[in-house]
Amino acid sequence: MSDQTLSPAATHPGRDAGDNRSFIDDFVELSAFGATPAGGVERQAATAEDGEMRSWLAAWLDRNGFTVEFDRVGNMFGLREFAPGAPWLLAGSHLDSQPRGGKYDGAYGVLAAAHALHRVVRGHETAGTVPGFNFAVVNWFNEEGSRFKPSMMGSGVFTGKIPLEKALTTTDVTGVSVGEALGAIGSLGAGDAFGDGTGRQVGAYAEIHIEQGRELDKSGIVLGLVDSTWGANKYEIAVTGAQSHTGATAIADRQDALYGAALVVVALRELADRFGEDLHTSCGQLTVYPNSPVVVAREVYLHLDLRSPSDDLLDEADALLRRRFAEIEVQADVQIERRFAHTWKGQQYQSEGVDLAAQVVTDLGVSSMKVQTRAGHDSTNMKDTVPTVMLFVPSVDGVSHAENEYTTDEDLCTGVDVLTEVLHRMAGGALS
Amino acid sequence: MSDQTLSPAATHPGRDAGDNRSFIDDFVELSAFGATPAGGVERQAATAEDGEMRSWLAAWLDRNGFTVEFDRVGNMFGLREFAPGAPWLLAGSHLDSQPRGGKYDGAYGVLAAAHALHRVVRGHETAGTVPGFNFAVVNWFNEEGSRFKPSMMGSGVFTGKIPLEKALTTTDVTGVSVGEALGAIGSLGAGDAFGDGTGRQVGAYAEIHIEQGRELDKSGIVLGLVDSTWGANKYEIAVTGAQSHTGATAIADRQDALYGAALVVVALRELADRFGEDLHTSCGQLTVYPNSPVVVAREVYLHLDLRSPSDDLLDEADALLRRRFAEIEVQADVQIERRFAHTWKGQQYQSEGVDLAAQVVTDLGVSSMKVQTRAGHDSTNMKDTVPTVMLFVPSVDGVSHAENEYTTDEDLCTGVDVLTEVLHRMAGGALS
């Protein structure tokens, strides 16, 4: 493909003829880490594959004039300081993936931020100007939350929402802690990178990500301006019954924890069907004990996920679910314990950031629409502390958390162009 | 407790004053292997705990004049030869357990057989008589089928129902094969113990087991004479959907394999409710991929279990289940593949064996009733090749495959007494 066909909108400062080719080449290299035969990637947080990818990014940052630092929860920064004491403009996303996940989710945003900030810097160097911000690329630790719960862990600690010690002592199913796993891949820093005592303050944040839904794709629109995020209730559920014989024990005597859990999973879908597209419900994780073919299960653990643009609807769904749990306890003769694992309210991104991004896409001639995000992102945390811009590019058929996730090279490159211009204007004080 | 209170029915040959005490002492020792804090045991097939228990039994057999041999699938025999060339009378059960299983299931039957045959031998030695049979205690390999499927593997190979090579190459979830696991605990013999080329032929078999149900317990009856076994259909089911995002993906776009699997589990219970006590249905094993909190599952594997005293009813249930699977495929937008993992028809134990046992309990003054077994046993395999007697003692509240499984010492000892007399009469040619 020619550079020209990739990006018709290359009017911003720092644009070079080879930028698109360079970005796509780097993205292809990056996508090799943890690559799966079906075209996806598997590099869960702080695994060897995550570590190798971090080494690749560190080499890229170093080669392009950024200094690499890790903070105490494994967030990875590429720092480019121009004006000591000036605020820092951060841009990034995450390199970790789901098991058999897609290659665009997170990784695209980190590489896009690195290329975009590199172009912004180059623009200033070419023009001989000094920006009002210092710049940092960020690769947030464990956005996915598949190996270590909860998700968005690195940005959660960074923004003070999750205590550092709690994050570091979180273990995976094999008992390995976050602290141990980060140490093993050489990603555990000795101190903070930003905030009190570091002499560095974050002034603003920007992130670009594939849309995890099909709004953009079905509308044929290239850029999504994220103006709000759905609220989410994530629950950990324990269903307790009593172990018995699958063949011999009379049905009336059974306290089948798996039957109870199955009723919970079915109830979740019935809840979604009741509220239509304003409620998403799901159970992605369900673990049975003892999980033997001829033993009625004594315990089942489930991780439930309810999301909605309406906090009221989420409260109503929660109440209905609790009532249904009480019925299931009777129906299956089991106990159900429920606790919130992670919860956030539906929230707005700052309108100034949305307006800035809207102006940029208009100026660059890129089609755009306002979109909501149903998924959480690191920007969901960052927007609560600093001015933040969140952008989406389309994902074909809305595929997400799957190996066949796909975004065209053209859309990827347009996204980098838009992010570059947004960061350029933010560095010029557009959101200050 | 006094020996007297334990067994009022001690009239058979070979009875010594200390027999009950000796049996209970040995059973307490045996129950220490793989003991769990909640009073159960965990010693799945060919684990270290199974190996330690086998060493204990080998020492017991050796001490009491039996020669220990293993066959090529890890069945363990304690041989006592009186008349070279005469047929062999086998008695036993299995020492392996379910995960967090009960201490009586199987282990009671092996120790009861060892004590009973020891008493029969002692009776002949005391009387200076020579029996028409040689004797062997047997500990069948992998009756439970929790670590390696299918269940009743050792007796299945012994009776020619499962090919040896297929059994030895069966792997557990970590990829360890039966052959490797048996080698690791020193239980893999070089040849057969019985049959062509060994010069030994099995003439008859007897087994005693706790009832895995509450018929005896609720009737207040001590001895169950097993006259038939329920048929069983065991299925392996694969539900295939497509991986996506639990929060972001529209409900209408989901192909949620776990939702499909939950509908299967619920459908199973509805099937049991429809047929009443003549059909037992269950799913004890369900495994989700990728089992991440924020990923809609792409694949779920289930192990289903249908049992009935009526083969016709089992066929009807199978047809209804297949129809329901087709509906679930549409409802959850998934594919369901189904294959039989293990299946057996409802069958009768030979009436001669039931009559013999009935005569023994009458003569000993022990209360008894005819019972069916809903669970499979090694005797289910053995009865198809030689005259077989199967006995049950009560399990309090019918508990089975659970740590709180409990049978009183008195019932245990009465069971050994009855088994001893049954074996004594079988050795005298009662079933020949």
Short mmCIF file of N, CA and C in Angstrom, two decimals, chain B residues 35 153 214 236 266 295 311 331 335 385:
data_model
loop_
_atom_site.label_atom_id
_atom_site.label_comp_id
_atom_site.label_asym_id
_atom_site.label_seq_id
_atom_site.Cartn_x
_atom_site.Cartn_y
_atom_site.Cartn_z
N ALA B 35 -6.06 -38.59 54.29
CA ALA B 35 -7.13 -38.06 55.14
C ALA B 35 -7.25 -36.54 54.99
N MET B 153 -12.03 -48.73 35.54
CA MET B 153 -11.05 -48.98 34.49
C MET B 153 -10.33 -50.32 34.69
N ARG B 214 -30.02 -44.06 50.23
CA ARG B 214 -30.49 -44.15 51.61
C ARG B 214 -31.55 -45.24 51.84
N GLU B 236 -19.94 -37.01 26.92
CA GLU B 236 -19.07 -35.83 26.88
C GLU B 236 -19.64 -34.86 25.86
N VAL B 266 -29.40 -26.97 33.17
CA VAL B 266 -30.79 -26.79 33.63
C VAL B 266 -31.71 -27.80 32.95
N VAL B 295 -14.31 -12.14 29.42
CA VAL B 295 -14.37 -12.73 28.09
C VAL B 295 -15.56 -13.70 28.01
N ASP B 311 -34.03 -49.33 30.72
CA ASP B 311 -33.30 -48.99 29.50
C ASP B 311 -34.18 -48.20 28.54
N GLN B 331 -31.11 -21.09 20.62
CA GLN B 331 -31.33 -20.09 21.67
C GLN B 331 -30.04 -19.34 22.04
N GLN B 335 -22.86 -24.25 18.99
CA GLN B 335 -22.93 -25.62 18.49
C GLN B 335 -22.73 -26.57 19.67
N THR B 385 -18.78 -62.16 33.81
CA THR B 385 -17.82 -63.22 33.45
C THR B 385 -17.85 -64.42 34.41
#
